[in-house]
PDB file of C-alpha atoms in Angstrom:
ATOM      1  CA  MET L 211     -16.655  -9.664  17.097  1.00 46.00           C
ATOM      2  CA  ALA L 212     -18.906  -9.981  14.047  1.00 48.00           C
ATOM      3  CA  ASP L 213     -19.274 -13.274  12.210  1.00 52.00           C
ATOM      4  CA  VAL L 214     -16.167 -13.466  10.000  1.00 52.00           C
ATOM      5  CA  ALA L 215     -17.980 -15.768   7.568  1.00 59.00           C
ATOM      6  CA  THR L 216     -20.246 -12.879   6.590  1.00 82.00           C
ATOM      7  CA  ALA L 217     -18.833 -10.981   3.635  1.00 89.00           C
ATOM      8  CA  LEU L 218     -18.596  -7.236   3.962  1.00 92.00           C
ATOM      9  CA  ALA L 219     -19.896  -5.001   1.205  1.00 93.00           C
ATOM     10  CA  PRO L 220     -17.296  -3.971  -1.399  1.00 93.00           C
ATOM     11  CA  GLY L 221     -15.230  -1.009  -0.231  1.00 93.00           C
ATOM     12  CA  ILE L 222     -15.871  -1.614   3.478  1.00 96.00           C
ATOM     13  CA  VAL L 223     -12.999  -2.575   5.793  1.00 96.00           C
ATOM     14  CA  VAL L 224     -13.554  -3.343   9.474  1.00 97.00           C
ATOM     15  CA  VAL L 225     -10.706  -3.394  11.991  1.00 97.00           C
ATOM     16  CA  GLU L 226     -11.286  -4.490  15.583  1.00 97.00           C
ATOM     17  CA  ASP L 227      -9.367  -5.708  18.616  1.00 96.00           C
ATOM     18  CA  ASN L 228      -9.019  -9.463  18.652  1.00 95.00           C
ATOM     19  CA  GLY L 229      -8.026  -9.727  22.323  1.00 94.00           C
ATOM     20  CA  THR L 230      -4.712 -11.501  21.741  1.00 94.00           C
ATOM     21  CA  GLY L 231      -2.384  -8.614  22.506  1.00 94.00           C
ATOM     22  CA  PRO L 232      -2.173  -4.897  23.197  1.00 97.00           C
ATOM     23  CA  PHE L 233      -2.220  -3.923  19.508  1.00 98.00           C
ATOM     24  CA  SER L 234      -3.439  -7.109  17.801  1.00 97.00           C
ATOM     25  CA  GLU L 235      -6.250  -6.392  15.362  1.00 98.00           C
ATOM     26  CA  THR L 236      -8.436  -8.434  13.053  1.00 98.00           C
ATOM     27  CA  VAL L 237      -8.927  -6.818   9.655  1.00 97.00           C
ATOM     28  CA  ARG L 238     -11.877  -7.846   7.485  1.00 97.00           C
ATOM     29  CA  SER L 239     -12.464  -6.898   3.858  1.00 96.00           C
ATOM     30  CA  GLY L 240     -15.010  -8.722   1.744  1.00 95.00           C
ATOM     31  CA  VAL L 241     -14.564 -12.392   2.701  1.00 95.00           C
ATOM     32  CA  HIS L 242     -10.911 -11.901   3.668  1.00 95.00           C
ATOM     33  CA  VAL L 243      -9.664 -11.960   7.255  1.00 96.00           C
ATOM     34  CA  LEU L 244      -6.206 -10.570   8.011  1.00 97.00           C
ATOM     35  CA  ALA L 245      -4.172  -9.758  11.100  1.00 98.00           C
ATOM     36  CA  ALA L 246      -2.478  -6.491  12.002  1.00 98.00           C
ATOM     37  CA  ASP L 247      -0.155  -5.816  14.913  1.00 98.00           C
ATOM     38  CA  GLU L 248       2.894  -3.873  15.983  1.00 97.00           C
ATOM     39  CA  PRO L 249       6.313  -5.508  16.216  1.00 97.00           C
ATOM     40  CA  VAL L 250       7.612  -6.663  19.594  1.00 97.00           C
ATOM     41  CA  ALA L 251      10.035  -3.711  19.647  1.00 97.00           C
ATOM     42  CA  LYS L 252       7.014  -1.368  19.688  1.00 96.00           C
ATOM     43  CA  GLY L 253       5.098  -3.282  22.363  1.00 97.00           C
ATOM     44  CA  GLY L 254       3.095  -5.585  20.110  1.00 96.00           C
ATOM     45  CA  ASN L 255       3.133  -9.344  19.597  1.00 97.00           C
ATOM     46  CA  ASP L 256       4.049  -9.217  15.877  1.00 97.00           C
ATOM     47  CA  THR L 257       1.067 -11.403  14.938  1.00 96.00           C
ATOM     48  CA  GLY L 258       0.653  -9.585  11.625  1.00 97.00           C
ATOM     49  CA  PRO L 259       2.021  -6.754   9.517  1.00 98.00           C
ATOM     50  CA  ASP L 260       2.000  -3.279  11.027  1.00 98.00           C
ATOM     51  CA  PRO L 261      -0.244  -0.536   9.589  1.00 97.00           C
ATOM     52  CA  TYR L 262       2.527   0.960   7.440  1.00 97.00           C
ATOM     53  CA  ALA L 263       3.177  -2.472   5.913  1.00 98.00           C
ATOM     54  CA  TYR L 264      -0.479  -2.584   4.865  1.00 98.00           C
ATOM     55  CA  LEU L 265      -0.182   0.909   3.394  1.00 98.00           C
ATOM     56  CA  LEU L 266       2.856  -0.196   1.392  1.00 98.00           C
ATOM     57  CA  ALA L 267       1.120  -3.438   0.391  1.00 98.00           C
ATOM     58  CA  GLY L 268      -1.804  -1.452  -1.001  1.00 98.00           C
ATOM     59  CA  LEU L 269       0.490   0.746  -3.062  1.00 99.00           C
ATOM     60  CA  GLY L 270       2.602  -2.193  -4.211  1.00 99.00           C
ATOM     61  CA  ALA L 271      -0.370  -4.345  -5.190  1.00 99.00           C
ATOM     62  CA  CYS L 272      -2.032  -1.460  -7.018  1.00 99.00           C
ATOM     63  CA  THR L 273       1.204  -0.676  -8.860  1.00 99.00           C
ATOM     64  CA  ALA L 274       1.706  -4.281  -9.978  1.00 99.00           C
ATOM     65  CA  MET L 275      -1.940  -4.722 -11.005  1.00 99.00           C
ATOM     66  CA  THR L 276      -1.988  -1.442 -12.936  1.00 99.00           C
ATOM     67  CA  LEU L 277       1.169  -2.385 -14.831  1.00 99.00           C
ATOM     68  CA  ARG L 278      -0.203  -5.845 -15.630  1.00 99.00           C
ATOM     69  CA  MET L 279      -3.500  -4.413 -16.899  1.00 99.00           C
ATOM     70  CA  TYR L 280      -1.738  -1.812 -19.040  1.00 99.00           C
ATOM     71  CA  ALA L 281       0.715  -4.336 -20.517  1.00 99.00           C
ATOM     72  CA  ARG L 282      -2.104  -6.807 -21.210  1.00 99.00           C
ATOM     73  CA  GLN L 283      -4.144  -4.097 -22.950  1.00 99.00           C
ATOM     74  CA  LYS L 284      -1.123  -3.169 -25.103  1.00 98.00           C
ATOM     75  CA  LYS L 285      -0.270  -6.864 -25.648  1.00 99.00           C
ATOM     76  CA  TRP L 286       3.247  -6.234 -24.321  1.00 99.00           C
ATOM     77  CA  PRO L 287       5.361  -9.212 -23.153  1.00 99.00           C
ATOM     78  CA  LEU L 288       5.384  -8.376 -19.435  1.00 99.00           C
ATOM     79  CA  GLU L 289       5.963 -11.688 -17.672  1.00 98.00           C
ATOM     80  CA  LYS L 290       6.389 -10.656 -14.051  1.00 98.00           C
ATOM     81  CA  VAL L 291       6.228  -7.545 -11.873  1.00 99.00           C
ATOM     82  CA  ARG L 292       7.913  -7.225  -8.484  1.00 99.00           C
ATOM     83  CA  VAL L 293       7.432  -4.101  -6.393  1.00 99.00           C
ATOM     84  CA  GLN L 294       9.560  -3.507  -3.301  1.00 99.00           C
ATOM     85  CA  LEU L 295       8.611  -0.671  -0.969  1.00 99.00           C
ATOM     86  CA  GLN L 296      10.032   0.935   2.137  1.00 98.00           C
ATOM     87  CA  HIS L 297       8.619   3.695   4.342  1.00 97.00           C
ATOM     88  CA  ASP L 298      10.571   6.061   6.536  1.00 95.00           C
ATOM     89  CA  LYS L 299      10.556   9.655   7.684  1.00 92.00           C
ATOM     90  CA  ILE L 300      13.165  12.173   6.576  1.00 91.00           C
ATOM     91  CA  HIS L 301      13.914  15.758   7.510  1.00 90.00           C
ATOM     92  CA  ALA L 302      11.908  18.104   5.300  1.00 88.00           C
ATOM     93  CA  ALA L 303      15.052  20.138   4.638  1.00 86.00           C
ATOM     94  CA  ASP L 304      16.528  17.044   2.923  1.00 85.00           C
ATOM     95  CA  CYS L 305      13.623  16.858   0.455  1.00 86.00           C
ATOM     96  CA  GLU L 306      14.173  19.235  -2.442  1.00 83.00           C
ATOM     97  CA  SER L 307      10.844  18.416  -4.112  1.00 84.00           C
ATOM     98  CA  CYS L 308       8.718  18.780  -0.935  1.00 83.00           C
ATOM     99  CA  GLU L 309       6.615  21.839  -0.166  1.00 82.00           C
ATOM    100  CA  THR L 310       7.103  21.262   3.567  1.00 83.00           C
ATOM    101  CA  LYS L 311      10.432  22.688   4.675  1.00 83.00           C
ATOM    102  CA  GLU L 312      10.300  22.103   8.456  1.00 86.00           C
ATOM    103  CA  GLY L 313       9.983  18.968  10.560  1.00 89.00           C
ATOM    104  CA  LYS L 314       9.790  15.573   8.910  1.00 90.00           C
ATOM    105  CA  VAL L 315       8.025  14.191   5.865  1.00 91.00           C
ATOM    106  CA  ASP L 316       7.028  10.640   5.051  1.00 93.00           C
ATOM    107  CA  ARG L 317       9.036   9.006   2.271  1.00 95.00           C
ATOM    108  CA  ILE L 318       8.068   5.880   0.375  1.00 97.00           C
ATOM    109  CA  GLN L 319      10.780   4.331  -1.749  1.00 98.00           C
ATOM    110  CA  ARG L 320       9.387   2.095  -4.489  1.00 98.00           C
ATOM    111  CA  THR L 321      11.535  -0.132  -6.696  1.00 99.00           C
ATOM    112  CA  ILE L 322       9.847  -1.864  -9.621  1.00 99.00           C
ATOM    113  CA  GLU L 323      11.310  -4.887 -11.388  1.00 99.00           C
ATOM    114  CA  LEU L 324       9.823  -5.791 -14.758  1.00 99.00           C
ATOM    115  CA  GLU L 325      10.550  -9.192 -16.291  1.00 99.00           C
ATOM    116  CA  GLY L 326       9.959 -10.113 -19.896  1.00 98.00           C
ATOM    117  CA  PRO L 327      11.317  -9.187 -23.333  1.00 99.00           C
ATOM    118  CA  LEU L 328      10.164  -5.559 -23.162  1.00 99.00           C
ATOM    119  CA  ASP L 329      11.956  -2.921 -25.223  1.00 98.00           C
ATOM    120  CA  ASP L 330      13.320   0.290 -23.682  1.00 98.00           C
ATOM    121  CA  GLU L 331      10.284   2.368 -24.692  1.00 99.00           C
ATOM    122  CA  GLN L 332       7.867  -0.143 -23.179  1.00 99.00           C
ATOM    123  CA  ARG L 333       9.843  -0.208 -19.924  1.00 98.00           C
ATOM    124  CA  LYS L 334       9.933   3.587 -19.814  1.00 98.00           C
ATOM    125  CA  ARG L 335       6.188   3.821 -20.412  1.00 99.00           C
ATOM    126  CA  LEU L 336       5.408   1.246 -17.723  1.00 99.00           C
ATOM    127  CA  MET L 337       7.440   3.246 -15.198  1.00 98.00           C
ATOM    128  CA  GLU L 338       5.336   6.309 -16.086  1.00 98.00           C
ATOM    129  CA  ILE L 339       2.134   4.278 -15.726  1.00 98.00           C
ATOM    130  CA  ALA L 340       3.216   3.136 -12.237  1.00 98.00           C
ATOM    131  CA  ASP L 341       2.625   6.670 -10.956  1.00 97.00           C
ATOM    132  CA  ARG L 342      -0.926   6.516 -12.294  1.00 97.00           C
ATOM    133  CA  CYS L 343      -2.156   3.610 -10.209  1.00 97.00           C
ATOM    134  CA  PRO L 344      -5.219   4.675  -8.192  1.00 98.00           C
ATOM    135  CA  VAL L 345      -3.571   4.188  -4.789  1.00 98.00           C
ATOM    136  CA  HIS L 346      -0.534   6.253  -5.853  1.00 98.00           C
ATOM    137  CA  ARG L 347      -2.890   9.011  -6.969  1.00 97.00           C
ATOM    138  CA  THR L 348      -4.770   8.858  -3.671  1.00 97.00           C
ATOM    139  CA  LEU L 349      -1.573   9.068  -1.625  1.00 96.00           C
ATOM    140  CA  THR L 350      -0.257  12.022  -3.620  1.00 94.00           C
ATOM    141  CA  SER L 351      -3.508  14.001  -3.733  1.00 95.00           C
ATOM    142  CA  GLU L 352      -5.443  15.869  -1.083  1.00 94.00           C
ATOM    143  CA  ILE L 353      -7.192  13.410   1.222  1.00 94.00           C
ATOM    144  CA  LEU L 354     -10.257  14.066   3.371  1.00 95.00           C
ATOM    145  CA  ILE L 355     -10.696  11.593   6.233  1.00 95.00           C
ATOM    146  CA  GLN L 356     -14.067  11.989   7.937  1.00 96.00           C
ATOM    147  CA  THR L 357     -14.265  10.441  11.409  1.00 97.00           C
ATOM    148  CA  SER L 358     -17.515   9.854  13.281  1.00 97.00           C
ATOM    149  CA  ALA L 359     -18.448   8.078  16.517  1.00 96.00           C
ATOM    150  CA  ARG L 360     -21.122   5.453  17.147  1.00 92.00           C
TER     151      ARG L 360
END
């Protein structure tokens, strides 16, 4: 494994086996070192969040940060943001707004709690802004993942 004290360039994430279990991974980003694993029920050791938890964490963090930046720019009294997320798969036929009509589709449920003396219009606007966070836009747009071997 590479020296974890060495910072990675911005935008680079490296994930590699750490040898502690069948699915245990070390995740490095910048100077940060994280763990990823699968739960025991899926054959892992549960030494860290699973990949979907990291996906949700990215969306949740981006949502909260975007709302904070917007409220700060507008000088609105947003005191605290809490974003709760859950991922599951549902039958496509049960999703009226989905283009896919067969099989299953991924569903992310996001609940946003805003604390502070915000008026109704400010709260409404912040909920609209939540859908504009960069990670939300990435997840809801066309994505090209290019894979290469070394």
